[in-house]
């Protein structure tokens, strides 16, 4: 195929093929939903989709993943449509990828390569860029790194695809290994910095509330509504990659730190899970986790299972038994309220309009209050600094003013209650 065919339009003509095993377990995502997500992923890097279809596969072929008949049938179709890139929504082996490229005369990328390219284009912070580059190099260790000039021509890439005009290059594995070692050292430094930041936040201390959920569930929109921030929030897969934190005041007056994290996706490449572990640790360190779901999505239940799988299998946190996970159903304005099970305990809201956001804030308040302990104490009337600290840090349940002092029953975080009990150190601001 002529690799410059797409130069006229400025966008690569692309086809999306979604192989679907006929023996897939019950409860798995519907093939149409998987195809729609794969098309959304491809469009996230501005590919021009001219063909998309589901391919039913009875068994995975070692040579081409899909059957030979399908490979032969698609070859003239792809040629007639001048397709430059075929996205196969599966994890291909290097052999399968090369054989399909040879059979179709076009560039082929699998689901992992596509997600890595999206992440490379979206990462903005130094940490995010290091994580994506490491993930990509780990993925490419067993593959030939080729110059993906079609994607490079469309928009500034991350550097994985080579520049326009480059011939195909086979990168020496030793150089890749050396770069991986360097990246891991740099990320260790980032990890130490994050650890120091977490320790500093614990000394403050403000509770951490982390937003998690499937990509495009509306986490960033909810984050903006709650904090009045201006984090990028678009109807697009993986609009947010780098974690963002903002202070948030709850209805009780209590201050928390709200964290917006990267969205999850089904079949998340293990290279990305490993590389982003430092970022995902922010979720583990959170005092409360808000699982934001797109309840209007036809595959909402499957998306929920995918998120819980990452939390459970990769982070060791089981939402089924953890009391610090709160589920909220976003985009409720797009469906009838009667279609939502009222017995789940999940909160309905529309992050876009703001309806129901207040209920989420109150739920956060209530959940964090459960972790607090009630303390009864008497504060000398002259100790105004102590009284001010108690009102700032705790929730005063009752107050009685007497000559000997102010008798209070106050609900505090365990750490603050410990400080009051010992009074051996000055109280922090």
XYZ file of C-alpha atoms in Angstrom:
429
model
C 0.000 0.000 0.000
C 1.102 3.563 -0.604
C 1.935 4.968 2.827
C 1.252 8.541 1.672
C -2.387 8.016 0.685
C -3.687 9.787 3.780
C -1.570 12.909 3.213
C -4.399 14.586 1.320
C -6.850 14.408 4.219
C -4.202 14.793 6.924
C -5.731 11.857 8.822
C -4.973 8.175 8.509
C -7.728 6.025 7.095
C -8.225 3.258 9.600
C -10.182 0.082 10.117
C -11.151 -1.366 13.489
C -11.487 -5.121 13.831
C -12.933 -6.534 17.046
C -12.287 -10.296 17.352
C -14.825 -11.950 19.635
C -14.383 -15.499 20.851
C -17.562 -17.522 20.445
C -16.791 -19.376 23.686
C -16.545 -16.195 25.721
C -17.882 -16.675 29.240
C -21.378 -15.498 30.036
C -21.546 -12.064 31.603
C -18.738 -10.743 29.402
C -19.177 -7.544 27.477
C -21.330 -7.703 24.355
C -19.361 -7.691 21.068
C -21.135 -4.532 19.879
C -20.121 -2.718 23.061
C -16.506 -3.854 22.699
C -16.473 -2.645 19.099
C -17.911 0.741 20.076
C -15.226 1.147 22.728
C -12.465 0.162 20.297
C -13.727 2.732 17.786
C -13.775 5.338 20.561
C -10.182 4.509 21.463
C -9.107 4.861 17.835
C -10.895 8.189 17.468
C -9.203 9.410 20.637
C -6.038 9.841 18.559
C -7.933 11.276 15.606
C -7.928 8.219 13.369
C -10.405 8.366 10.480
C -12.471 5.181 10.841
C -13.677 3.984 7.428
C -14.456 0.389 8.435
C -15.363 -1.310 11.701
C -16.676 -4.793 12.326
C -16.889 -7.633 14.824
C -15.161 -10.864 13.854
C -16.485 -14.004 15.517
C -13.557 -16.288 16.277
C -13.977 -19.962 17.169
C -10.353 -20.323 18.309
C -7.292 -18.081 18.381
C -4.935 -18.848 15.483
C -1.225 -18.749 16.452
C -0.267 -17.208 13.111
C -2.870 -14.473 12.640
C -5.163 -14.579 15.738
C -8.251 -14.595 13.444
C -9.059 -17.212 10.815
C -7.372 -17.333 7.439
C -10.680 -16.867 5.605
C -11.285 -13.550 7.342
C -7.746 -12.409 6.597
C -8.202 -13.175 2.891
C -11.662 -11.558 2.740
C -10.488 -8.300 4.305
C -7.372 -7.873 2.171
C -9.121 -6.482 -0.969
C -11.615 -4.515 1.140
C -8.840 -2.723 3.002
C -7.038 -2.073 -0.272
C -10.164 -0.617 -1.917
C -10.736 1.695 1.074
C -7.077 2.826 1.064
C -6.773 1.837 4.722
C -3.434 2.844 6.280
C -3.828 1.354 9.770
C -5.828 -1.599 11.054
C -6.602 -1.598 14.772
C -7.172 -5.119 16.096
C -8.960 -4.995 19.449
C -6.963 -7.837 20.985
C -3.470 -8.459 22.257
C -1.457 -9.692 19.299
C 1.842 -11.506 19.484
C 4.708 -10.024 17.430
C 4.328 -12.905 14.935
C 0.578 -12.343 14.555
C 1.100 -8.611 14.060
C 3.781 -9.104 11.372
C 1.747 -11.749 9.526
C -1.340 -9.530 9.401
C 0.729 -6.597 8.173
C 2.152 -8.760 5.419
C -1.249 -10.151 4.424
C -3.000 -6.776 4.373
C -0.120 -4.563 3.249
C -0.856 -2.048 5.977
C 0.232 -1.120 9.468
C -1.433 -3.182 12.215
C -1.609 -2.206 15.879
C -3.289 -4.119 18.687
C -5.269 -2.892 21.681
C -2.191 -2.514 23.856
C -0.312 -0.494 21.259
C -3.334 1.749 20.704
C -3.796 2.497 24.406
C -0.081 3.172 24.792
C -0.222 5.642 21.907
C -3.188 7.442 23.478
C -1.383 7.665 26.798
C 1.759 8.927 25.076
C -0.166 11.695 23.348
C -2.029 12.759 26.509
C 0.612 12.584 29.264
C 1.565 16.106 30.331
C 3.562 15.810 33.536
C 7.129 14.536 33.677
C 5.966 11.566 35.739
C 3.251 10.636 33.258
C 5.667 10.823 30.341
C 8.200 8.630 32.125
C 5.521 6.079 32.976
C 4.205 5.896 29.414
C 7.663 5.623 27.870
C 8.572 2.818 30.258
C 5.335 0.968 29.456
C 5.932 1.318 25.740
C 9.513 0.076 25.899
C 8.475 -2.917 28.020
C 5.844 -3.685 25.376
C 8.306 -3.302 22.502
C 11.119 -5.429 23.937
C 10.028 -8.434 21.906
C 8.961 -6.448 18.854
C 10.551 -4.505 16.071
C 9.991 -0.792 16.621
C 8.811 0.643 13.352
C 8.214 4.186 12.203
C 4.455 4.697 12.411
C 4.536 7.717 10.124
C 0.750 7.761 9.584
C 0.041 8.660 13.195
C 3.064 10.944 13.465
C 1.800 12.994 10.539
C -1.553 13.645 12.252
C -0.384 15.155 15.504
C 2.578 15.452 17.798
C 3.185 11.969 19.069
C 5.194 10.771 22.004
C 8.145 9.722 19.894
C 7.392 6.006 19.664
C 6.296 6.115 16.074
C 9.266 7.723 14.414
C 9.351 10.896 12.399
C 8.001 11.361 8.865
C 10.415 10.205 6.206
C 12.216 7.723 8.436
C 12.904 4.282 7.094
C 11.894 1.331 9.266
C 14.377 0.923 12.100
C 15.142 -2.018 14.324
C 16.241 -0.633 17.686
C 18.954 -2.561 19.437
C 17.539 -4.432 22.446
C 20.520 -3.485 24.559
C 19.719 0.208 24.072
C 16.088 -0.447 25.001
C 17.220 -2.279 28.132
C 19.558 0.561 29.117
C 16.758 3.075 28.671
C 14.370 0.948 30.742
C 16.893 0.838 33.591
C 17.250 4.625 33.458
C 13.494 5.174 33.394
C 12.974 2.897 36.381
C 15.563 4.887 38.341
C 13.844 8.149 37.424
C 10.474 6.723 38.446
C 11.914 5.551 41.761
C 12.862 9.163 42.385
C 9.304 10.216 41.520
C 7.967 7.537 43.847
C 10.133 8.809 46.713
C 8.881 12.342 46.071
C 5.268 11.130 46.148
C 5.941 9.277 49.381
C 7.316 12.476 50.928
C 4.251 14.381 49.735
C 1.950 11.764 51.262
C 3.810 11.953 54.562
C 3.478 15.734 54.502
C -0.271 15.442 53.865
C -0.601 13.008 56.761
C 1.024 15.534 59.073
C -1.482 18.183 58.076
C -3.629 15.982 58.161
C -6.412 16.225 55.598
C -8.324 13.097 54.565
C -7.733 12.020 50.962
C -10.752 11.250 48.760
C -9.919 9.585 45.415
C -12.180 9.457 42.364
C -11.878 6.218 40.377
C -13.914 4.760 37.553
C -13.994 3.566 33.987
C -12.593 5.953 31.420
C -15.114 8.598 30.316
C -17.395 7.916 33.297
C -17.329 11.611 34.202
C -14.729 11.722 36.996
C -13.123 14.969 35.831
C -16.501 16.646 35.335
C -17.479 15.662 38.872
C -14.076 16.830 40.125
C -14.647 20.238 38.514
C -18.149 20.506 39.966
C -16.961 19.708 43.478
C -13.815 21.852 43.511
C -14.677 24.562 40.967
C -11.481 23.614 39.169
C -10.851 23.586 35.430
C -9.433 20.118 34.859
C -9.760 18.901 31.271
C -13.104 17.123 30.979
C -14.265 15.995 27.552
C -16.529 13.317 26.115
C -13.454 11.356 25.169
C -11.690 8.218 26.353
C -8.671 8.932 28.567
C -9.176 12.694 28.628
C -7.359 12.701 31.987
C -4.109 10.840 32.588
C -2.119 12.780 35.142
C -3.565 12.830 38.676
C -4.794 16.172 39.986
C -5.418 17.144 43.602
C -7.419 20.026 45.042
C -8.586 21.036 48.489
C -12.334 20.648 49.015
C -14.500 21.947 51.837
C -17.355 19.647 52.824
C -20.787 20.797 54.080
C -19.608 20.227 57.673
C -16.783 22.690 57.098
C -14.211 19.934 57.084
C -11.414 20.152 54.502
C -10.366 17.139 52.420
C -8.033 16.605 49.471
C -9.870 15.398 46.353
C -7.828 13.402 43.826
C -8.812 12.856 40.184
C -7.118 9.730 38.807
C -6.628 8.049 35.445
C -9.618 6.119 34.134
C -9.601 2.344 33.970
C -10.408 0.256 30.921
C -11.092 -3.401 30.242
C -8.018 -5.505 29.450
C -5.749 -2.745 30.726
C -2.255 -3.593 29.437
C -0.172 -5.010 32.263
C 2.725 -2.788 31.152
C 0.591 0.240 31.995
C -0.559 -1.162 35.330
C 3.065 -1.760 36.332
C 4.295 1.602 35.081
C 1.448 3.549 36.671
C 1.660 1.791 40.015
C 3.184 4.868 41.659
C 0.157 6.869 40.554
C -2.313 4.147 41.519
C -0.790 4.078 44.994
C -2.607 7.371 45.560
C -5.824 5.343 45.445
C -4.554 2.896 48.054
C -3.526 5.750 50.344
C -6.959 7.396 50.117
C -9.194 7.485 53.185
C -12.262 7.207 50.939
C -12.688 6.038 47.335
C -15.520 7.321 45.159
C -16.283 4.887 42.323
C -17.873 6.990 39.562
C -19.994 4.964 37.141
C -21.665 5.931 33.874
C -25.090 4.495 34.646
C -26.413 5.462 31.200
C -23.842 3.313 29.416
C -25.302 0.039 28.094
C -22.308 -1.843 29.513
C -22.244 -0.109 32.899
C -22.217 -3.355 34.868
C -19.307 -4.755 32.863
C -17.393 -1.514 33.344
C -18.001 -1.781 37.076
C -16.544 -5.292 37.103
C -13.493 -4.116 35.149
C -12.784 -1.321 37.646
C -13.231 -3.637 40.607
C -10.938 -6.187 38.960
C -8.102 -3.630 38.740
C -8.701 -2.520 42.323
C -8.746 -6.103 43.560
C -6.157 -7.855 41.382
C -3.634 -5.077 40.816
C -3.973 -3.003 43.981
C -5.110 -5.625 46.464
C -8.250 -3.714 47.441
C -11.533 -5.619 47.373
C -14.495 -3.204 46.933
C -16.849 -5.944 48.124
C -15.382 -5.910 51.627
C -13.804 -2.460 51.855
C -16.005 -0.015 53.693
C -14.220 2.951 52.173
C -15.589 2.586 48.625
C -18.674 4.653 47.745
C -20.452 4.100 44.429
C -22.037 7.026 42.580
C -24.090 6.712 39.395
C -23.261 9.573 37.049
C -25.135 10.740 33.920
C -28.477 9.985 35.568
C -29.997 12.775 33.466
C -29.665 10.501 30.433
C -31.983 7.762 31.693
C -35.200 7.226 33.570
C -34.799 7.134 37.352
C -36.990 4.042 37.476
C -34.337 2.088 35.577
C -31.921 2.325 38.521
C -32.123 -0.170 41.373
C -32.841 1.905 44.515
C -31.557 -0.857 46.807
C -27.905 -0.615 45.733
C -27.170 2.324 48.030
C -25.466 4.150 45.150
C -26.067 7.875 44.697
C -27.612 9.252 41.509
C -26.164 12.438 40.066
C -25.431 14.420 36.951
C -21.913 15.822 37.165
C -22.580 17.939 34.082
C -25.560 19.818 35.535
C -24.531 19.518 39.175
C -27.735 17.757 40.244
C -27.001 15.363 43.090
C -23.446 16.601 43.703
C -24.516 17.973 47.085
C -25.646 14.497 48.109
C -22.207 13.144 47.230
C -20.544 15.766 49.428
C -22.835 14.872 52.340
C -22.114 11.157 51.826
C -18.372 11.872 51.959
C -18.944 13.798 55.171
C -20.918 10.914 56.680
C -18.391 8.244 55.678
C -15.422 10.159 57.024
C -17.311 10.870 60.248
C -17.632 7.120 60.884
C -13.870 6.886 61.195
C -13.765 9.622 63.826
C -13.803 9.107 67.574
C -15.789 11.110 70.130
C -13.710 12.800 72.816
C -14.923 14.606 75.955
C -12.612 17.266 77.392
C -12.456 20.513 79.312
C -10.515 23.419 77.848
C -9.440 26.371 80.050
C -11.322 29.536 79.054
C -8.015 31.309 78.476
C -6.793 28.726 75.962
C -8.312 30.316 72.875
C -5.760 28.686 70.609
C -6.844 25.229 71.738
C -10.523 26.015 71.224
C -9.857 27.386 67.754
C -7.868 24.259 66.835
C -10.646 21.965 68.058
C -13.296 23.802 66.065
C -11.089 23.775 62.991
C -10.134 20.113 63.175
C -13.168 18.478 64.711
C -16.928 18.372 64.786
C -18.218 19.812 68.051
C -21.203 17.769 69.197
C -21.927 19.683 72.424
C -20.505 22.612 74.408
C -21.084 23.773 77.974
C -19.381 26.870 79.359
C -18.449 26.669 83.069
C -16.205 28.638 85.377
C -13.572 25.906 85.373
C -13.535 25.808 81.554
C -15.357 24.868 78.386
C -16.666 21.308 78.454
C -16.790 19.841 74.947
C -17.752 16.620 73.265
C -15.987 16.655 69.910
C -15.559 14.139 67.129
C -11.977 13.970 65.818
C -9.800 11.917 63.526
C -7.885 9.286 65.531
C -4.569 11.077 64.929
C -5.901 14.375 66.244
C -7.530 12.646 69.205
C -4.137 11.155 69.992
C -2.537 14.570 69.954
C -5.095 15.844 72.444
C -4.590 12.815 74.675
C -0.815 13.191 74.911
C -0.484 16.997 74.669
C 3.280 16.367 74.600
C 3.751 18.255 71.374
C 2.355 21.538 70.146
C -0.726 21.112 68.039
C -0.289 21.725 64.285
C -2.103 24.509 62.521
